[in-house]
PDB file of C-alpha atoms and ligand atoms in Angstrom:
ATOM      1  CA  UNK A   1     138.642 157.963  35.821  1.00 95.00           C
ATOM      2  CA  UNK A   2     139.987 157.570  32.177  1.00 97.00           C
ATOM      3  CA  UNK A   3     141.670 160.896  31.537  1.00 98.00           C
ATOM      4  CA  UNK A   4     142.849 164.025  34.180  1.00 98.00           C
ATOM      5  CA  UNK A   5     143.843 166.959  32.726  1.00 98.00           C
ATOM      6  CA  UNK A   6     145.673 170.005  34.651  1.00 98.00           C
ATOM      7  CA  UNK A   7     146.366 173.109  34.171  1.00 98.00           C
ATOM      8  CA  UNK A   8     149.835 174.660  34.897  1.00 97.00           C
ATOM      9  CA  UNK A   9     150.166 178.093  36.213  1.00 95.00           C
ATOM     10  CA  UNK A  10     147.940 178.547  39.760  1.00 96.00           C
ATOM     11  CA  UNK A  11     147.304 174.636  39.315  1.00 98.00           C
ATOM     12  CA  UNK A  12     150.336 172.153  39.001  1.00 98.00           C
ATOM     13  CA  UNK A  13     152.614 175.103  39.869  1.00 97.00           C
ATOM     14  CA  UNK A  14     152.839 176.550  42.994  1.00 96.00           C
ATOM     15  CA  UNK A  15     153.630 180.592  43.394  1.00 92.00           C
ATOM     16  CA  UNK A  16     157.525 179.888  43.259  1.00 90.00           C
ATOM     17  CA  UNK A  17     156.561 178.132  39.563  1.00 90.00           C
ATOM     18  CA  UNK A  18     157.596 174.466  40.667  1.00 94.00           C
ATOM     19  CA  UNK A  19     155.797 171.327  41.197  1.00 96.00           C
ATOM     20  CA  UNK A  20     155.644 169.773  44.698  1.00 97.00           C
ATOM     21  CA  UNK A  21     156.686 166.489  45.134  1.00 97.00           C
ATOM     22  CA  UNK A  22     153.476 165.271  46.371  1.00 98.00           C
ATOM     23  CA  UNK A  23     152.102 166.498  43.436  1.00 98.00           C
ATOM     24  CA  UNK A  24     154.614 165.185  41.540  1.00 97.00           C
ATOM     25  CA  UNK A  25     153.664 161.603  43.709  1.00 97.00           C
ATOM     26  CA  UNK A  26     149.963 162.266  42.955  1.00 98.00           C
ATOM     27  CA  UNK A  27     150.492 162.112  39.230  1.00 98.00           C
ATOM     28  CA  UNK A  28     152.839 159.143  38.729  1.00 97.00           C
ATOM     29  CA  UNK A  29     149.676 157.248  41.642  1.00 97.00           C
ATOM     30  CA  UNK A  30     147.025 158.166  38.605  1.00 98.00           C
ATOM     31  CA  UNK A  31     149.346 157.376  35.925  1.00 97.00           C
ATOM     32  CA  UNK A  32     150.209 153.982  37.434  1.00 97.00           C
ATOM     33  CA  UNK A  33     146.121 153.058  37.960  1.00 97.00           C
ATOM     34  CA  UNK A  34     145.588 153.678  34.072  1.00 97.00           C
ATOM     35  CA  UNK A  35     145.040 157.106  34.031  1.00 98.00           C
ATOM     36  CA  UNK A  36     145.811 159.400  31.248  1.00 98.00           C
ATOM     37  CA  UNK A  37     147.248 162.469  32.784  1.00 98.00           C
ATOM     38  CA  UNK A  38     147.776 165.305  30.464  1.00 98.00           C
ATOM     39  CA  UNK A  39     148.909 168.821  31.171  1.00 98.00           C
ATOM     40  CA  UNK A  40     146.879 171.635  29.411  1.00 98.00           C
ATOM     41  CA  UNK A  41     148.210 175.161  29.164  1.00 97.00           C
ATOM     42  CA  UNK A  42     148.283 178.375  27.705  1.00 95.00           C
ATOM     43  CA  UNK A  43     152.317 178.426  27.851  1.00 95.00           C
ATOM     44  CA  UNK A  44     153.824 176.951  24.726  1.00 95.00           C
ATOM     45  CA  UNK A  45     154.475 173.660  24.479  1.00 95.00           C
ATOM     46  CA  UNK A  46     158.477 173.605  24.714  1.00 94.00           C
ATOM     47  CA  UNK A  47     158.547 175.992  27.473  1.00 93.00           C
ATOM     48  CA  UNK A  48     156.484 173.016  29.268  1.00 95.00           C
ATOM     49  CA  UNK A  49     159.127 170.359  28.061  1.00 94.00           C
ATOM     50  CA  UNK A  50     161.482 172.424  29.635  1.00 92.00           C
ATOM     51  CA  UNK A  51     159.505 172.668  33.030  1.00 92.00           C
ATOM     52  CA  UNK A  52     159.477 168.741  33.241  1.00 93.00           C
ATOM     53  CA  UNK A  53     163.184 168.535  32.089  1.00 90.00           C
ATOM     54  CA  UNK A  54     164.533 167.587  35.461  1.00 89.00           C
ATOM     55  CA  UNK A  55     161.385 165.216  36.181  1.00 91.00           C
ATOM     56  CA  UNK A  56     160.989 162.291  35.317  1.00 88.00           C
ATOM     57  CA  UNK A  57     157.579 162.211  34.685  1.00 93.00           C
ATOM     58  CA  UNK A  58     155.874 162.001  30.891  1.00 95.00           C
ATOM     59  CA  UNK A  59     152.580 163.211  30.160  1.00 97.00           C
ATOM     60  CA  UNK A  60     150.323 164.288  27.415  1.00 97.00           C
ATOM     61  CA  UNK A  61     150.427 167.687  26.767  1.00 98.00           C
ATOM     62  CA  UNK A  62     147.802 170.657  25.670  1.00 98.00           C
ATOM     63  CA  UNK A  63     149.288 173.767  24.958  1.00 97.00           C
ATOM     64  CA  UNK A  64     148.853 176.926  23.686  1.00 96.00           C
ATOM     65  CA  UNK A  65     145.519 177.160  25.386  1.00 96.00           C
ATOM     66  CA  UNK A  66     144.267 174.002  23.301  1.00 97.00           C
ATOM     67  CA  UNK A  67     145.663 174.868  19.707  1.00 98.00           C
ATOM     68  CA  UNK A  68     148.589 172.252  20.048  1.00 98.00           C
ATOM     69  CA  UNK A  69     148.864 168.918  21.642  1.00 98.00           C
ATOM     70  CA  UNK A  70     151.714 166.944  22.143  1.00 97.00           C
ATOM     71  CA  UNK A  71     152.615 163.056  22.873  1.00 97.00           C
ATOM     72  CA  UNK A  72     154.342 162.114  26.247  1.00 95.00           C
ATOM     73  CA  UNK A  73     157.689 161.143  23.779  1.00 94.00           C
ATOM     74  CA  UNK A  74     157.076 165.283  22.945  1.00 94.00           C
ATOM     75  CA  UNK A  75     156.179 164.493  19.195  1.00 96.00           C
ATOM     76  CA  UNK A  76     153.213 166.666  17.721  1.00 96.00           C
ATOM     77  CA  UNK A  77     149.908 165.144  17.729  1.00 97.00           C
ATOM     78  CA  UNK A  78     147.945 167.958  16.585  1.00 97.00           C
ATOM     79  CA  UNK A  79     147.342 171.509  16.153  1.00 97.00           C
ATOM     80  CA  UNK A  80     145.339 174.209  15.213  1.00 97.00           C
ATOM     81  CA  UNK A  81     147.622 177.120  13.793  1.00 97.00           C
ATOM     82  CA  UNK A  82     145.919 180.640  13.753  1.00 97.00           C
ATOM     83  CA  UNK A  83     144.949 182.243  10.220  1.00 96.00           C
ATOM     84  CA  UNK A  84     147.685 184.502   8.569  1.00 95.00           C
ATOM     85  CA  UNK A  85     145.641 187.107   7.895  1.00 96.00           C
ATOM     86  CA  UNK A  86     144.379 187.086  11.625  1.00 96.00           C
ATOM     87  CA  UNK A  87     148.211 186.660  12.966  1.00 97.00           C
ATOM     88  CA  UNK A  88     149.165 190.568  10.720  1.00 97.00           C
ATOM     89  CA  UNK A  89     145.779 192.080  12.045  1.00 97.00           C
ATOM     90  CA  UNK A  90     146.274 191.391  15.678  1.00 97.00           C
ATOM     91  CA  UNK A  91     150.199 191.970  15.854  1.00 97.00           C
ATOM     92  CA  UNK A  92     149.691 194.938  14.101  1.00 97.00           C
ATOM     93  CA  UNK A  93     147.083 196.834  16.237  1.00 97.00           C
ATOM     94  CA  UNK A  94     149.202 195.410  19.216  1.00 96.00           C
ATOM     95  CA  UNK A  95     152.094 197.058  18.460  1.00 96.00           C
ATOM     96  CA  UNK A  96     150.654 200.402  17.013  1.00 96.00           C
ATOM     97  CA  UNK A  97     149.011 200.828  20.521  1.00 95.00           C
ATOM     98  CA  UNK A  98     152.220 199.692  22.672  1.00 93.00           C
ATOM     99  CA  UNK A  99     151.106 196.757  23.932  1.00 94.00           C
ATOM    100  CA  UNK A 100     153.501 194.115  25.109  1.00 94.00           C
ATOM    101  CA  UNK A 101     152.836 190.866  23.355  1.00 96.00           C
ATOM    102  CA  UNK A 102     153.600 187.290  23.009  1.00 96.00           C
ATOM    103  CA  UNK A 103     153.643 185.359  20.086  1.00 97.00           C
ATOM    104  CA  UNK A 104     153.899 181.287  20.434  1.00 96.00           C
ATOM    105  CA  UNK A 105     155.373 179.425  17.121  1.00 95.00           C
ATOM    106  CA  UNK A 106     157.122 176.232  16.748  1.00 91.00           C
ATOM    107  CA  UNK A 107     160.199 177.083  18.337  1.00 92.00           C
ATOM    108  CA  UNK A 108     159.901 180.588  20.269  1.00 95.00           C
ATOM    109  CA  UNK A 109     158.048 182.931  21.956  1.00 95.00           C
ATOM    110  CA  UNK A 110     158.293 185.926  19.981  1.00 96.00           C
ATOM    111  CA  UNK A 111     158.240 189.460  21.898  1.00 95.00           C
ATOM    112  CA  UNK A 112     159.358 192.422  21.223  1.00 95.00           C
ATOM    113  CA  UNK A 113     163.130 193.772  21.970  1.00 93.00           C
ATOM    114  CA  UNK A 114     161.213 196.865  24.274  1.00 91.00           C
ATOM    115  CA  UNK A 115     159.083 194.536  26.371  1.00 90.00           C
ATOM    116  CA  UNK A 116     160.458 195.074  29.954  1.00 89.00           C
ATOM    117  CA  UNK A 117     160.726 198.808  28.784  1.00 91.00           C
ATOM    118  CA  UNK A 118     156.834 198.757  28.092  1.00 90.00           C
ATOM    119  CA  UNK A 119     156.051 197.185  31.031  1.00 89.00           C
ATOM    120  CA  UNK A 120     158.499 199.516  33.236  1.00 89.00           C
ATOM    121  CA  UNK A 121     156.581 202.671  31.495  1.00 90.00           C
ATOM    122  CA  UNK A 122     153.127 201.241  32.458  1.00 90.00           C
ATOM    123  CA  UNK A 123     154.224 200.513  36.380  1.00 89.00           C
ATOM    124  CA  UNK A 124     155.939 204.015  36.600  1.00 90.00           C
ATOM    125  CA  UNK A 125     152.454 205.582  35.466  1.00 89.00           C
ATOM    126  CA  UNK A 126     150.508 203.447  37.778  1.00 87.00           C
ATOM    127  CA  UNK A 127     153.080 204.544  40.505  1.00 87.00           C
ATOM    128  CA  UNK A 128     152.974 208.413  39.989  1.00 89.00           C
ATOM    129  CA  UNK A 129     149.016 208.084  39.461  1.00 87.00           C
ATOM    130  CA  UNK A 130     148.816 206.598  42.845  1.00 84.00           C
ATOM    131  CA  UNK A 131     152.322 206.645  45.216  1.00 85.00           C
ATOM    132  CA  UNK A 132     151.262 204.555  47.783  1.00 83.00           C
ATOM    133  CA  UNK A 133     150.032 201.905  45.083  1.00 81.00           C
ATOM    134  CA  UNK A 134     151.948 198.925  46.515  1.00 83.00           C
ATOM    135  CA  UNK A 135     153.567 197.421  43.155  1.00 87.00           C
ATOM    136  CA  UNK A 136     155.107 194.341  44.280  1.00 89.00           C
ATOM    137  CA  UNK A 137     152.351 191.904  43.364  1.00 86.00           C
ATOM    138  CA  UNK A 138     152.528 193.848  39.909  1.00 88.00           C
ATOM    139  CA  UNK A 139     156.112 193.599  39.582  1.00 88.00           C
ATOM    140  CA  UNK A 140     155.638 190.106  40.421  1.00 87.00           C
ATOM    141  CA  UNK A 141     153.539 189.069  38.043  1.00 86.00           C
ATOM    142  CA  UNK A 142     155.849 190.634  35.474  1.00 87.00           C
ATOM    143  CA  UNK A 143     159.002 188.775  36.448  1.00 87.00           C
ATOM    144  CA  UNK A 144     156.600 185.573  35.871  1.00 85.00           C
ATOM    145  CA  UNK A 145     155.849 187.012  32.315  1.00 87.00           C
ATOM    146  CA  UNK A 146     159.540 187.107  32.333  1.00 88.00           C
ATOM    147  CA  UNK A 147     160.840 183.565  33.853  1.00 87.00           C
ATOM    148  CA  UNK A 148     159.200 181.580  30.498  1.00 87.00           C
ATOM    149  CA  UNK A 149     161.764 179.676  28.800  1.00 88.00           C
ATOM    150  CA  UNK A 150     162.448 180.483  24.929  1.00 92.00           C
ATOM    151  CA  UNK A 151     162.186 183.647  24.667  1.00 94.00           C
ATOM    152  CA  UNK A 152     163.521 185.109  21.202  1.00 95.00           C
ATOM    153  CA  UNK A 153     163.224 189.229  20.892  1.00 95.00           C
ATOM    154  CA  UNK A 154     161.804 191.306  17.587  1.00 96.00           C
ATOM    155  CA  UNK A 155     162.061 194.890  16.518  1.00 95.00           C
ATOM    156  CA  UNK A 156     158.446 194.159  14.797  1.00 96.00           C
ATOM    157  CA  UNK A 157     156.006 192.196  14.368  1.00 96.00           C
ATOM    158  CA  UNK A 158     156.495 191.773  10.430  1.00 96.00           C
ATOM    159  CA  UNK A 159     159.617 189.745  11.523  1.00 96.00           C
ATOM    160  CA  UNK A 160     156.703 187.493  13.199  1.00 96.00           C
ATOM    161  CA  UNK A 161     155.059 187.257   9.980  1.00 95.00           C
ATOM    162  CA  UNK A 162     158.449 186.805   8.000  1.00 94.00           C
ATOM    163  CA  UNK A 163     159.373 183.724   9.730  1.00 92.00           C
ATOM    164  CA  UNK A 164     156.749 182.113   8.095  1.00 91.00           C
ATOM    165  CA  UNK A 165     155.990 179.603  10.637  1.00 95.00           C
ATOM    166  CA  UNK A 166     152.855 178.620  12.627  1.00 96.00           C
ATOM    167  CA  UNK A 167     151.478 181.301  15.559  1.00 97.00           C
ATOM    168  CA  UNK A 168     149.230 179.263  17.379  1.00 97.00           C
ATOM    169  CA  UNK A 169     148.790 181.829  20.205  1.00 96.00           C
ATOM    170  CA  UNK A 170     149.056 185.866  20.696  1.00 97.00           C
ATOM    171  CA  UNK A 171     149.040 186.736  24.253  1.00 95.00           C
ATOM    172  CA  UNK A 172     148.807 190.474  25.484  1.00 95.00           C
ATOM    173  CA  UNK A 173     149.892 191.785  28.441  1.00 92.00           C
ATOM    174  CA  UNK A 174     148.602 195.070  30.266  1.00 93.00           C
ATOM    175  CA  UNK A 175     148.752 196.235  33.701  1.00 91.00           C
ATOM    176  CA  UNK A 176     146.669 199.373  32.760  1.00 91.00           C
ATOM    177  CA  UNK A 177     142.614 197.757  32.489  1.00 91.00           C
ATOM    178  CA  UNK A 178     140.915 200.342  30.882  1.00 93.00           C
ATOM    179  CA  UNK A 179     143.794 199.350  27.820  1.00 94.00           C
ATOM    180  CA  UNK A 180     143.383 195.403  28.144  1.00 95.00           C
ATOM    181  CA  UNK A 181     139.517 195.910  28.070  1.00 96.00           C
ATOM    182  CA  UNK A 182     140.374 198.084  24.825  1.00 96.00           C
ATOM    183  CA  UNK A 183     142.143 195.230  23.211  1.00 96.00           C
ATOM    184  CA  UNK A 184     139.060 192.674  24.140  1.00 96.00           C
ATOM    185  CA  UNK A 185     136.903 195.071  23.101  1.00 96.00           C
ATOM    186  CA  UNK A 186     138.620 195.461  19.565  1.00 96.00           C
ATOM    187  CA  UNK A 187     138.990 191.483  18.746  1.00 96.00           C
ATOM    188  CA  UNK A 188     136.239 189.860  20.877  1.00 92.00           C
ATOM    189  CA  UNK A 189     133.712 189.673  17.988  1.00 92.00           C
ATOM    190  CA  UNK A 190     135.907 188.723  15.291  1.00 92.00           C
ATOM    191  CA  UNK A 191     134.665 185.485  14.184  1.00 91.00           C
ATOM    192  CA  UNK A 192     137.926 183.585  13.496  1.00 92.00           C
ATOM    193  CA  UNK A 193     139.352 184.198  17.294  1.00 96.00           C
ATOM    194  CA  UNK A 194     138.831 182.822  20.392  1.00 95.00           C
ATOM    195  CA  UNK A 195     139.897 185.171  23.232  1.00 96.00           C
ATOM    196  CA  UNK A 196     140.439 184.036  26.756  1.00 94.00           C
ATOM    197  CA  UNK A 197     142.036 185.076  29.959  1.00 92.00           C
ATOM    198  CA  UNK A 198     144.625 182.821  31.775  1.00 88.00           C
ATOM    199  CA  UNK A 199     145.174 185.511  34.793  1.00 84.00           C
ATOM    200  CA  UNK A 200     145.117 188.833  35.618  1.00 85.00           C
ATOM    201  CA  UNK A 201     146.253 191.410  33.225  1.00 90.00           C
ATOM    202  CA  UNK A 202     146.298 189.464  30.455  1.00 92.00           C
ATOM    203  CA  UNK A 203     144.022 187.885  27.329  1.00 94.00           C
ATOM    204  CA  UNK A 204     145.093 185.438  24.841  1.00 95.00           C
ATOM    205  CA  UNK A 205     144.054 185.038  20.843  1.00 97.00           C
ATOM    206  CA  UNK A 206     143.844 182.105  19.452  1.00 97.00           C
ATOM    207  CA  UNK A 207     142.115 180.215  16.278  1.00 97.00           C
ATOM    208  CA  UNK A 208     138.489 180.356  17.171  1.00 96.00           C
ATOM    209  CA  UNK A 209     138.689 176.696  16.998  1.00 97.00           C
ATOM    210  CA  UNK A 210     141.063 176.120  19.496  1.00 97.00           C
ATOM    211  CA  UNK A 211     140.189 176.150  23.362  1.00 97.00           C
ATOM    212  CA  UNK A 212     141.558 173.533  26.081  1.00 98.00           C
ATOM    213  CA  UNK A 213     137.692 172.060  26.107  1.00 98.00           C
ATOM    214  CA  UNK A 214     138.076 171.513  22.373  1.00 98.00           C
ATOM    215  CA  UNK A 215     141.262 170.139  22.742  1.00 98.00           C
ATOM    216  CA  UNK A 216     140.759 167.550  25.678  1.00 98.00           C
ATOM    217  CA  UNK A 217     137.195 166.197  23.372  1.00 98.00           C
ATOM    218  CA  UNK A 218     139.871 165.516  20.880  1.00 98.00           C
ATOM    219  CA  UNK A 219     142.137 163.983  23.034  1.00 98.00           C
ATOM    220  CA  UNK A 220     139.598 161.718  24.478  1.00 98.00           C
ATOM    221  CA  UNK A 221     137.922 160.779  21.630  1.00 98.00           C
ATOM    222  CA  UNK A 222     141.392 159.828  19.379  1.00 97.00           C
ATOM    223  CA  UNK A 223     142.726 157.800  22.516  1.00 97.00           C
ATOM    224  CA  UNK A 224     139.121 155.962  23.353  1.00 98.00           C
ATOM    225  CA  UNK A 225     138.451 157.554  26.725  1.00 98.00           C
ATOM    226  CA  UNK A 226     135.226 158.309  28.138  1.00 97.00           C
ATOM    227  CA  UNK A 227     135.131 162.124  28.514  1.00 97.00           C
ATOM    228  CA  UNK A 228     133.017 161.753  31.090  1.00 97.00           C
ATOM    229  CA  UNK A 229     135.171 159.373  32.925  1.00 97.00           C
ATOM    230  CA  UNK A 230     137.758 162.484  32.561  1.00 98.00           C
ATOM    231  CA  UNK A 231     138.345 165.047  34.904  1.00 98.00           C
ATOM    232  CA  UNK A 232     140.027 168.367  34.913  1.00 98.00           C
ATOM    233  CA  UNK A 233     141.777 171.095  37.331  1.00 98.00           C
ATOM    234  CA  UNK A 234     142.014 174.482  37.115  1.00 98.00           C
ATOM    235  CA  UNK A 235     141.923 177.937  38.418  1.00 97.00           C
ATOM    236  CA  UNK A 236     141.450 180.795  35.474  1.00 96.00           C
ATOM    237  CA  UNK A 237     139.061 181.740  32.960  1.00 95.00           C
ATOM    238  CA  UNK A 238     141.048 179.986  30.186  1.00 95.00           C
ATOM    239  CA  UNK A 239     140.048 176.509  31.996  1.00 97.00           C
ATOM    240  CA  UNK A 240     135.897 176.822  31.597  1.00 98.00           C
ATOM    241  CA  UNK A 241     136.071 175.221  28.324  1.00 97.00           C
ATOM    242  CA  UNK A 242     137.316 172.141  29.690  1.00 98.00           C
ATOM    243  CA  UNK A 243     135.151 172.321  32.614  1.00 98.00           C
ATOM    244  CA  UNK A 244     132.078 172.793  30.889  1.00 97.00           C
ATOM    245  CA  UNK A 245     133.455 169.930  28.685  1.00 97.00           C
ATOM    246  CA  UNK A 246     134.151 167.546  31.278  1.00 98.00           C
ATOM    247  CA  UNK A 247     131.943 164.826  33.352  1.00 97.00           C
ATOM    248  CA  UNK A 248     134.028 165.931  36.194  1.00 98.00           C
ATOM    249  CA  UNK A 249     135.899 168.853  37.472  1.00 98.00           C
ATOM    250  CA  UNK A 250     138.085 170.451  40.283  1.00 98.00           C
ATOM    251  CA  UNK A 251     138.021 174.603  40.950  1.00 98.00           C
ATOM    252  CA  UNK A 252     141.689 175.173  42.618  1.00 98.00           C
ATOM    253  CA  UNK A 253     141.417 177.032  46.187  1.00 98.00           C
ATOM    254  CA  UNK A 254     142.688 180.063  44.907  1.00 97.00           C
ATOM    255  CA  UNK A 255     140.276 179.558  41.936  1.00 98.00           C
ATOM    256  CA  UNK A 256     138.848 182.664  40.246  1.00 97.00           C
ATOM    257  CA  UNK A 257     135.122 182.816  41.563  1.00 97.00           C
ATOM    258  CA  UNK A 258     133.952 181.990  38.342  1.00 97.00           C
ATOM    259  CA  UNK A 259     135.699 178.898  38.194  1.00 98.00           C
ATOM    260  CA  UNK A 260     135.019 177.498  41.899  1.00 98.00           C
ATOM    261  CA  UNK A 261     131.417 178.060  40.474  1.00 98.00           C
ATOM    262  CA  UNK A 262     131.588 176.023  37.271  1.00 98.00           C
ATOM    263  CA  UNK A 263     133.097 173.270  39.515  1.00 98.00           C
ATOM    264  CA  UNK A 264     131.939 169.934  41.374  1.00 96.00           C
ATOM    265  CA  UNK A 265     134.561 169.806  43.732  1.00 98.00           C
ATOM    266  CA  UNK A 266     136.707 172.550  45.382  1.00 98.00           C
ATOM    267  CA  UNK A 267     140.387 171.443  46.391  1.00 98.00           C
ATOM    268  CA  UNK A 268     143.389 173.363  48.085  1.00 98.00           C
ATOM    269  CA  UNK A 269     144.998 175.851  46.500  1.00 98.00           C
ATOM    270  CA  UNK A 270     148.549 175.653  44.305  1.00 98.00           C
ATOM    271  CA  UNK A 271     150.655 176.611  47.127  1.00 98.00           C
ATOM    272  CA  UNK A 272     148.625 173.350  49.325  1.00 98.00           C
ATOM    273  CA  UNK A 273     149.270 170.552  46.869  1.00 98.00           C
ATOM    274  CA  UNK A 274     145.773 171.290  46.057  1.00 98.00           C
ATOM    275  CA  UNK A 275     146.078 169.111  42.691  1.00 98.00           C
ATOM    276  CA  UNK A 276     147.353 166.227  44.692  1.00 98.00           C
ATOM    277  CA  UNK A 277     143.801 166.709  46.868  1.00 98.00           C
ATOM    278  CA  UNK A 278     142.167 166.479  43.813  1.00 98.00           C
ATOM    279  CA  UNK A 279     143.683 163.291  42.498  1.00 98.00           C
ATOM    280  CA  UNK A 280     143.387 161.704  45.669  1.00 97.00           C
ATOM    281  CA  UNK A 281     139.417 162.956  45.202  1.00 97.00           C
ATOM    282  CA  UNK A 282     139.060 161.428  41.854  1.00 97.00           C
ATOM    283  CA  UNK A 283     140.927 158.387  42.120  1.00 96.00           C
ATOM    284  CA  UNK A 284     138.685 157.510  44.759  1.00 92.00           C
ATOM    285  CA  UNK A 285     135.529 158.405  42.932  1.00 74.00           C
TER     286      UNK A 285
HETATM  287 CA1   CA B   1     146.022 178.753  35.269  1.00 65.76          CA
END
């Protein structure tokens, strides 16, 4: 293999959000044969640095589902900001229909001030719909939303637009489906986006240009390696582009079904070190 690239969240990260040290072993065992690891995410790209603080392990990094990518030293490599115009339009229709949403610049993840609040209205009308709706996984997957590092809170979404900086990812969060498939309903055709889904409850906007797939071609081609000597792991619908990119790819065990089909290999799941199992798998290919 030239190049492995893994995904973070159901993938390098197990369900309490850290990285096993067998994982952690599996990656510096590739890194030390000549492989290129490189992490590629939807989370922002300093919210990663600050995952890896503690580790001492340096890696490539995709982020932003593919519309920045960073060197191992952290420095900025590329990216692929969305279109102003694009960034008001989607924000804007957000907000108007109470939708929490993330915004990924430079330097922040931009959310609004309300956010918990918006997600405490939607769990208390999923909970009076349906009173014996058990809500923990729910409330779980919010206090992930929650546990990303570098956070910084708006009133609105024109302060977004009037810190004139790069958005180089919009991601919406909905508990209710019927109002996430509204939102991919209203953007999914617009020609300048690329929409994706990175787990349940949630889809992602970014420039149509940008995807993880995209991203890791790039990556290969700039650095010399083979892309189909590269391989990939993942577990959502936001990792098919780089599947279907690949030579060579690894569904997680607790995969979406999707994925598991798009894939050559199946490993463990996050919670099994399945991403060491994988880079035992390729390493020995
Ligand atoms: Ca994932």
């Amino acid at each position: 293999m030239d190049m492995i690239a893994i995904d973070l969240d159901g993938t390098l990260l197990n369900s309490g959000n850290e990285i096993s040290e067998n994982n952690i072993q599996a990656i510096r065992r590739a890194q030390s044969e000549g492989v290129e690891v490189v992490i590629a995410t939807g989370r922002a790209a300093f919210d990663v640095r600050n995952l890896f603080s503690d580790l001492d392990l340096k890696t490539w990094v995709i982020a932003a589902n593919g519309a920045t990518i960073h060197r191992p030293d952290g420095t900025l490599f590329s990216s692929i900001p969305m279109e102003k115009e694009d960034v008001i339009e989607v924000l804007a229709w957000l907000e108007e229909k109470g939708f929490y949403y993330e915004a990924i610049d430079d330097e922040a993840i931009l959310t609004p001030q309300n956010g918990r609040e918006l997600m405490n209205i939607e769990l208390d009308r999923i909970r009076s719909a349906n009173p014996n709706t058990n809500l923990t996984r729910l409330e779980k997957a919010a206090e992930k939303q929650f546990s990303q590092s570098g956070f910084s809170h708006v009133d609105s979404y024109e302060e977004i637009v009037d810190r004139k900086r790069n958005v180089y990812n919009i991601l919406t969060f909905s508990f209710e489906e019927e109002k996430l498939q509204k939102g991919w309903e209203r953007f999914k055709d617009y020609p300048d986006l690329t929409l994706v889904s990175s787990a349940n409850h949630n889809f992602e906007v970014e420039h149509r240009l940008a995807s993880k797939g995209n991203a890791v071609k790039q990556l290969a081609q700039q650095l010399n390696l083979s892309i189909e000597r590269t391989a990939v792991i993942g577990d959502s619908l936001n990792d098919l582009s780089m599947i279907n990119m690949a030579g060579n790819s690894a569904a997680m065990g607790n995969a979406k079904t999707e994925v598991k089909e798009a894939c050559q290999f199946l490993t463990k799941t996050n919670d099994e070190d399945g991403v060491a199992h994988a880079i035992d798998h390729f390493l020995a290919y």
